[in-house]
Amino acid sequence: MANLTLLYAKAALTSFTRRGGALPAASLDAEVSVDPEHLARYNRVCGFGVRDELPLTYPHVLGFPLQVRLMTGPGFPFPLPGLVHVANRISRSRPLRLGEPLSLHVELADLRPHERGQQFDVVTTVAVDGEEVWVDVSTYLRRGGGSGSGSPAGAAAVPEGERAAGGSAPGGRASAPEPAAVWRVPADIGRRYADASGDRNPIHLHAFTAKAFGFPRAIAHGMWSKARCLAAFEGRLPDAVDVDVRFRAPVPLPSRVEFSTSPTADGRRFALWSRKPHLEGVISG
């Protein structure tokens, strides 16, 4: 796997030279065996228990080095600093288990206009013995030169009638749903998740590095937020499942956040709030 520290340095050094209007026709593959110690570290930081079954979000971190290689590789048109992770959808046909050899494939897809700039997908798939069993689609926004059409960044993951919010406040703004749990997110969660995931984007590590990118405090990783929410459903997700989330606002560190969930026709919706919605998602399957 790639040395992510070197790739982040490369991203910083080449950020001013990246131009273009198309994604490169590039993909990367890797064969991966899960390290039990790494899995245990990931489970601890995200709130999962010790189980033989891989958490739904765990293969994302296995594919992350390949994702960064593609986004720092030749022909990629955007500087890595400044890309905004606005959505993530994971589809699984069956649970993955510790000890299974995993075949990873990562590719870039679907560069398209957005009212605030341009967005594109990074698609990661996992196959076992030639059978595709897990697919992750992460959508990123590159701000600037927007089209004036498309969905706003952080738009709801579900139709208006299935919003995770509990209602409307005066002025038509969504109000916070009734919390099922309240979590305190510690100041070091960005560093701890970075150790487990390899994602050492400076906006997640320390207040002083986050300030260089316009954040008053460090912020939690979006994929940590999704994983922490799914840990609340551990042991209750169907074997074949889709989980679609939109990252609506960063979680500043430290924070006190409220987790809510309610049933839908074929699953559940969930949300993470403080004074504003941070994440909204749906589980179906």
CSV table of C-alpha atoms in Angstrom, one decimal:
chain,number,residue,atom,x,y,z
A,1,MET,CA,0.0,0.0,0.0
A,2,ALA,CA,1.0,3.6,-0.5
A,3,ASN,CA,2.8,5.7,2.1
A,4,LEU,CA,0.0,8.2,2.8
A,5,THR,CA,2.4,10.7,4.5
A,6,LEU,CA,4.3,11.0,1.2
A,7,LEU,CA,1.1,11.2,-0.8
A,8,TYR,CA,-0.2,14.1,1.3
A,9,ALA,CA,3.1,15.9,0.9
A,10,LYS,CA,2.8,15.3,-2.9
A,11,ALA,CA,-0.8,16.6,-2.8
A,12,ALA,CA,0.4,19.8,-1.1
A,13,LEU,CA,3.3,20.3,-3.5
A,14,THR,CA,1.3,19.7,-6.7
A,15,SER,CA,-1.9,21.5,-5.7
A,16,PHE,CA,-1.2,24.6,-7.7
A,17,THR,CA,-0.4,22.7,-10.9
A,18,ARG,CA,-3.6,20.6,-11.2
A,19,ARG,CA,-5.9,21.7,-13.9
A,20,GLY,CA,-8.3,20.1,-16.3
A,21,GLY,CA,-12.0,19.3,-17.0
A,22,ALA,CA,-12.0,15.5,-17.0
A,23,LEU,CA,-11.1,12.6,-14.7
A,24,PRO,CA,-8.4,10.3,-15.8
A,25,ALA,CA,-9.4,6.8,-16.9
A,26,ALA,CA,-7.5,5.2,-14.0
A,27,SER,CA,-8.1,2.5,-11.5
A,28,LEU,CA,-6.1,0.6,-8.9
A,29,ASP,CA,-6.4,-2.9,-7.5
A,30,ALA,CA,-5.0,-4.6,-4.4
A,31,GLU,CA,-5.3,-7.9,-2.6
A,32,VAL,CA,-5.8,-7.4,1.1
A,33,SER,CA,-5.9,-9.6,4.2
A,34,VAL,CA,-7.3,-8.0,7.4
A,35,ASP,CA,-4.9,-7.5,10.3
A,36,PRO,CA,-6.8,-8.4,13.5
A,37,GLU,CA,-4.9,-5.8,15.5
A,38,HIS,CA,-5.8,-3.1,13.0
A,39,LEU,CA,-9.4,-4.2,13.0
A,40,ALA,CA,-9.5,-4.1,16.8
A,41,ARG,CA,-8.1,-0.5,16.8
A,42,TYR,CA,-10.6,0.6,14.2
A,43,ASN,CA,-13.5,-1.0,16.2
A,44,ARG,CA,-12.4,0.7,19.4
A,45,VAL,CA,-12.2,4.2,18.0
A,46,CYS,CA,-15.6,3.8,16.1
A,47,GLY,CA,-17.5,2.1,18.9
A,48,PHE,CA,-17.9,-1.4,17.5
A,49,GLY,CA,-17.5,-4.5,19.6
A,50,VAL,CA,-15.1,-7.4,19.0
A,51,ARG,CA,-16.6,-9.6,16.4
A,52,ASP,CA,-15.6,-11.8,13.5
A,53,GLU,CA,-17.8,-9.8,11.2
A,54,LEU,CA,-16.2,-6.7,9.6
A,55,PRO,CA,-18.0,-3.5,10.4
A,56,LEU,CA,-19.9,-2.2,7.3
A,57,THR,CA,-17.6,0.8,7.0
A,58,TYR,CA,-14.3,-1.0,7.6
A,59,PRO,CA,-13.4,-1.8,4.0
A,60,HIS,CA,-13.5,1.9,3.3
A,61,VAL,CA,-10.3,2.3,5.2
A,62,LEU,CA,-8.7,-0.6,3.4
A,63,GLY,CA,-9.3,1.1,0.1
A,64,PHE,CA,-8.4,4.6,1.3
A,65,PRO,CA,-4.7,4.4,0.3
A,66,LEU,CA,-5.8,3.5,-3.2
A,67,GLN,CA,-8.3,6.3,-3.3
A,68,VAL,CA,-5.6,8.8,-2.3
A,69,ARG,CA,-3.2,7.4,-4.9
A,70,LEU,CA,-5.8,8.1,-7.6
A,71,MET,CA,-6.5,11.6,-6.4
A,72,THR,CA,-2.8,12.5,-6.3
A,73,GLY,CA,-1.9,10.7,-9.5
A,74,PRO,CA,-1.3,11.9,-13.0
A,75,GLY,CA,-4.2,13.6,-14.7
A,76,PHE,CA,-6.3,14.2,-11.6
A,77,PRO,CA,-7.6,17.7,-12.2
A,78,PHE,CA,-8.2,19.0,-8.6
A,79,PRO,CA,-5.9,19.7,-5.7
A,80,LEU,CA,-6.6,17.3,-2.8
A,81,PRO,CA,-6.7,20.1,-0.2
A,82,GLY,CA,-10.1,21.7,-0.4
A,83,LEU,CA,-12.1,18.7,-1.6
A,84,VAL,CA,-15.2,18.3,0.4
A,85,HIS,CA,-16.5,14.8,1.2
A,86,VAL,CA,-20.3,15.4,0.9
A,87,ALA,CA,-21.8,11.9,0.7
A,88,ASN,CA,-21.1,8.2,1.1
A,89,ARG,CA,-23.2,5.2,0.1
A,90,ILE,CA,-22.2,1.6,1.0
A,91,SER,CA,-24.0,-1.4,-0.4
A,92,ARG,CA,-23.3,-4.9,0.9
A,93,SER,CA,-24.7,-8.2,-0.4
A,94,ARG,CA,-23.5,-10.2,2.6
A,95,PRO,CA,-21.3,-9.7,5.7
A,96,LEU,CA,-17.5,-9.9,5.3
A,97,ARG,CA,-15.5,-11.8,7.9
A,98,LEU,CA,-12.1,-11.7,9.4
A,99,GLY,CA,-9.8,-14.1,7.5
A,100,GLU,CA,-11.4,-13.8,4.1
A,101,PRO,CA,-9.0,-12.6,1.3
A,102,LEU,CA,-10.4,-9.4,-0.1
A,103,SER,CA,-9.8,-8.1,-3.7
A,104,LEU,CA,-10.1,-4.3,-3.8
A,105,HIS,CA,-10.8,-2.2,-6.9
A,106,VAL,CA,-10.9,1.6,-6.8
A,107,GLU,CA,-11.8,4.0,-9.7
A,108,LEU,CA,-12.9,7.6,-10.3
A,109,ALA,CA,-16.3,8.1,-11.9
A,110,ASP,CA,-19.0,10.6,-13.0
A,111,LEU,CA,-17.5,14.1,-12.9
A,112,ARG,CA,-20.6,16.3,-13.1
A,113,PRO,CA,-21.7,19.9,-12.5
A,114,HIS,CA,-22.9,21.1,-9.1
A,115,GLU,CA,-24.4,24.4,-8.2
A,116,ARG,CA,-21.3,25.1,-6.0
A,117,GLY,CA,-18.7,23.7,-8.3
A,118,GLN,CA,-18.1,20.1,-9.6
A,119,GLN,CA,-18.6,16.8,-7.9
A,120,PHE,CA,-17.3,13.3,-8.7
A,121,ASP,CA,-17.4,9.8,-7.2
A,122,VAL,CA,-14.6,7.5,-5.9
A,123,VAL,CA,-15.9,4.0,-6.2
A,124,THR,CA,-14.4,1.2,-4.2
A,125,THR,CA,-15.5,-2.4,-4.6
A,126,VAL,CA,-14.6,-5.5,-2.7
A,127,ALA,CA,-14.8,-9.0,-4.2
A,128,VAL,CA,-14.3,-12.4,-2.5
A,129,ASP,CA,-13.4,-15.3,-4.8
A,130,GLY,CA,-14.5,-13.3,-7.8
A,131,GLU,CA,-17.9,-12.3,-6.3
A,132,GLU,CA,-18.5,-8.6,-5.7
A,133,VAL,CA,-19.9,-8.3,-2.2
A,134,TRP,CA,-19.3,-4.7,-1.1
A,135,VAL,CA,-19.5,-1.3,-2.9
A,136,ASP,CA,-18.6,2.1,-1.5
A,137,VAL,CA,-19.3,5.3,-3.4
A,138,SER,CA,-17.8,8.5,-1.9
A,139,THR,CA,-18.9,11.8,-3.5
A,140,TYR,CA,-16.6,14.7,-3.3
A,141,LEU,CA,-17.2,18.4,-4.1
A,142,ARG,CA,-14.7,20.8,-5.7
A,143,ARG,CA,-16.0,24.2,-4.9
A,144,GLY,CA,-15.9,27.1,-7.5
A,145,GLY,CA,-17.4,27.8,-10.9
A,146,GLY,CA,-20.7,26.3,-10.0
A,147,SER,CA,-23.4,25.5,-12.6
A,148,GLY,CA,-26.3,26.9,-10.7
A,149,SER,CA,-28.0,23.5,-11.0
A,150,GLY,CA,-27.8,20.2,-9.1
A,151,SER,CA,-28.2,19.4,-5.4
A,152,PRO,CA,-26.6,21.6,-2.8
A,153,ALA,CA,-23.6,20.2,-0.9
A,154,GLY,CA,-24.9,18.2,2.0
A,155,ALA,CA,-28.4,17.9,0.6
A,156,ALA,CA,-30.5,15.3,2.3
A,157,ALA,CA,-29.8,11.6,1.6
A,158,VAL,CA,-33.5,10.9,1.3
A,159,PRO,CA,-36.6,12.4,-0.2
A,160,GLU,CA,-38.2,15.3,1.6
A,161,GLY,CA,-40.8,13.1,3.2
A,162,GLU,CA,-38.1,10.8,4.7
A,163,ARG,CA,-35.9,13.5,6.2
A,164,ALA,CA,-34.1,12.6,9.3
A,165,ALA,CA,-35.1,15.8,11.0
A,166,GLY,CA,-38.0,15.8,13.4
A,167,GLY,CA,-40.0,18.7,12.0
A,168,SER,CA,-39.9,22.3,11.1
A,169,ALA,CA,-38.9,25.3,13.2
A,170,PRO,CA,-40.1,28.8,12.6
A,171,GLY,CA,-39.0,30.1,9.2
A,172,GLY,CA,-39.2,26.6,7.7
A,173,ARG,CA,-35.9,25.3,9.0
A,174,ALA,CA,-35.7,21.7,10.1
A,175,SER,CA,-35.7,21.2,13.9
A,176,ALA,CA,-33.6,18.6,15.8
A,177,PRO,CA,-35.2,15.2,16.1
A,178,GLU,CA,-35.7,13.6,19.6
A,179,PRO,CA,-32.3,12.1,20.5
A,180,ALA,CA,-32.0,8.4,21.2
A,181,ALA,CA,-28.5,8.9,22.6
A,182,VAL,CA,-26.1,11.8,23.4
A,183,TRP,CA,-22.4,11.3,22.7
A,184,ARG,CA,-19.4,13.3,23.8
A,185,VAL,CA,-16.9,13.5,20.9
A,186,PRO,CA,-13.4,14.0,22.4
A,187,ALA,CA,-10.8,16.4,21.1
A,188,ASP,CA,-8.5,13.7,20.0
A,189,ILE,CA,-10.9,11.6,18.0
A,190,GLY,CA,-9.5,13.0,14.8
A,191,ARG,CA,-6.0,11.8,15.7
A,192,ARG,CA,-7.2,8.4,16.9
A,193,TYR,CA,-9.3,7.8,13.8
A,194,ALA,CA,-6.3,9.0,11.6
A,195,ASP,CA,-4.2,6.3,13.3
A,196,ALA,CA,-6.8,3.7,12.5
A,197,SER,CA,-7.7,4.8,9.0
A,198,GLY,CA,-4.6,6.4,7.6
A,199,ASP,CA,-6.6,9.6,6.8
A,200,ARG,CA,-4.3,12.3,8.3
A,201,ASN,CA,-5.8,15.3,6.6
A,202,PRO,CA,-4.6,18.2,8.8
A,203,ILE,CA,-8.1,19.5,9.3
A,204,HIS,CA,-8.8,16.5,11.6
A,205,LEU,CA,-5.7,16.5,13.7
A,206,HIS,CA,-5.2,19.7,15.7
A,207,ALA,CA,-6.8,23.1,16.0
A,208,PHE,CA,-3.7,24.9,14.7
A,209,THR,CA,-3.5,22.8,11.5
A,210,ALA,CA,-7.2,23.1,10.9
A,211,LYS,CA,-7.0,26.9,11.2
A,212,ALA,CA,-4.7,26.9,8.2
A,213,PHE,CA,-7.7,25.6,6.1
A,214,GLY,CA,-10.2,28.0,7.6
A,215,PHE,CA,-11.6,25.9,10.5
A,216,PRO,CA,-11.5,27.4,14.0
A,217,ARG,CA,-11.1,23.9,15.5
A,218,ALA,CA,-10.2,20.5,14.2
A,219,ILE,CA,-13.2,18.5,12.8
A,220,ALA,CA,-14.2,14.9,13.0
A,221,HIS,CA,-13.8,12.7,9.9
A,222,GLY,CA,-17.1,12.2,8.1
A,223,MET,CA,-16.5,8.5,7.9
A,224,TRP,CA,-15.9,8.3,11.6
A,225,SER,CA,-19.3,9.9,12.1
A,226,LYS,CA,-20.9,7.4,9.8
A,227,ALA,CA,-19.2,4.5,11.5
A,228,ARG,CA,-20.1,5.7,15.0
A,229,CYS,CA,-23.7,5.9,14.0
A,230,LEU,CA,-23.7,2.4,12.5
A,231,ALA,CA,-22.0,1.1,15.7
A,232,ALA,CA,-25.4,1.9,17.3
A,233,PHE,CA,-27.0,-0.6,15.0
A,234,GLU,CA,-24.4,-3.3,15.5
A,235,GLY,CA,-25.8,-6.8,15.2
A,236,ARG,CA,-29.1,-5.5,13.9
A,237,LEU,CA,-28.2,-4.6,10.2
A,238,PRO,CA,-29.5,-7.1,7.6
A,239,ASP,CA,-26.9,-9.2,5.8
A,240,ALA,CA,-27.8,-7.4,2.5
A,241,VAL,CA,-28.0,-3.7,3.2
A,242,ASP,CA,-27.6,-0.2,1.8
A,243,VAL,CA,-26.5,2.7,3.9
A,244,ASP,CA,-26.6,6.2,2.3
A,245,VAL,CA,-25.5,9.3,4.2
A,246,ARG,CA,-25.0,13.0,3.5
A,247,PHE,CA,-22.4,14.9,5.5
A,248,ARG,CA,-24.2,18.2,6.1
A,249,ALA,CA,-21.9,20.1,8.5
A,250,PRO,CA,-18.5,19.3,10.2
A,251,VAL,CA,-18.5,18.1,13.8
A,252,PRO,CA,-16.0,20.4,15.6
A,253,LEU,CA,-13.8,18.9,18.2
A,254,PRO,CA,-14.6,18.4,21.0
A,255,SER,CA,-18.4,18.3,20.7
A,256,ARG,CA,-21.6,17.0,22.3
A,257,VAL,CA,-23.8,15.5,19.6
A,258,GLU,CA,-27.2,13.9,19.6
A,259,PHE,CA,-28.0,10.7,17.7
A,260,SER,CA,-31.5,10.0,16.6
A,261,THR,CA,-33.2,7.2,14.6
A,262,SER,CA,-36.7,6.2,13.5
A,263,PRO,CA,-38.2,3.5,11.3
A,264,THR,CA,-38.9,3.7,7.6
A,265,ALA,CA,-40.9,1.4,5.3
A,266,ASP,CA,-37.9,-0.8,4.7
A,267,GLY,CA,-35.3,0.1,7.3
A,268,ARG,CA,-34.4,3.1,9.4
A,269,ARG,CA,-33.3,6.7,9.1
A,270,PHE,CA,-30.8,8.3,11.4
A,271,ALA,CA,-29.1,11.6,12.1
A,272,LEU,CA,-26.4,13.3,14.1
A,273,TRP,CA,-27.1,16.8,15.4
A,274,SER,CA,-25.8,19.5,17.7
A,275,ARG,CA,-27.1,23.0,17.0
A,276,LYS,CA,-27.3,21.9,13.3
A,277,PRO,CA,-27.5,18.6,11.4
A,278,HIS,CA,-24.1,17.1,10.9
A,279,LEU,CA,-25.1,13.9,9.2
A,280,GLU,CA,-28.3,12.4,7.8
A,281,GLY,CA,-28.7,8.9,6.5
A,282,VAL,CA,-31.0,6.0,5.7
A,283,ILE,CA,-30.6,2.2,6.1
A,284,SER,CA,-32.5,0.0,3.7
A,285,GLY,CA,-32.4,-3.7,2.9
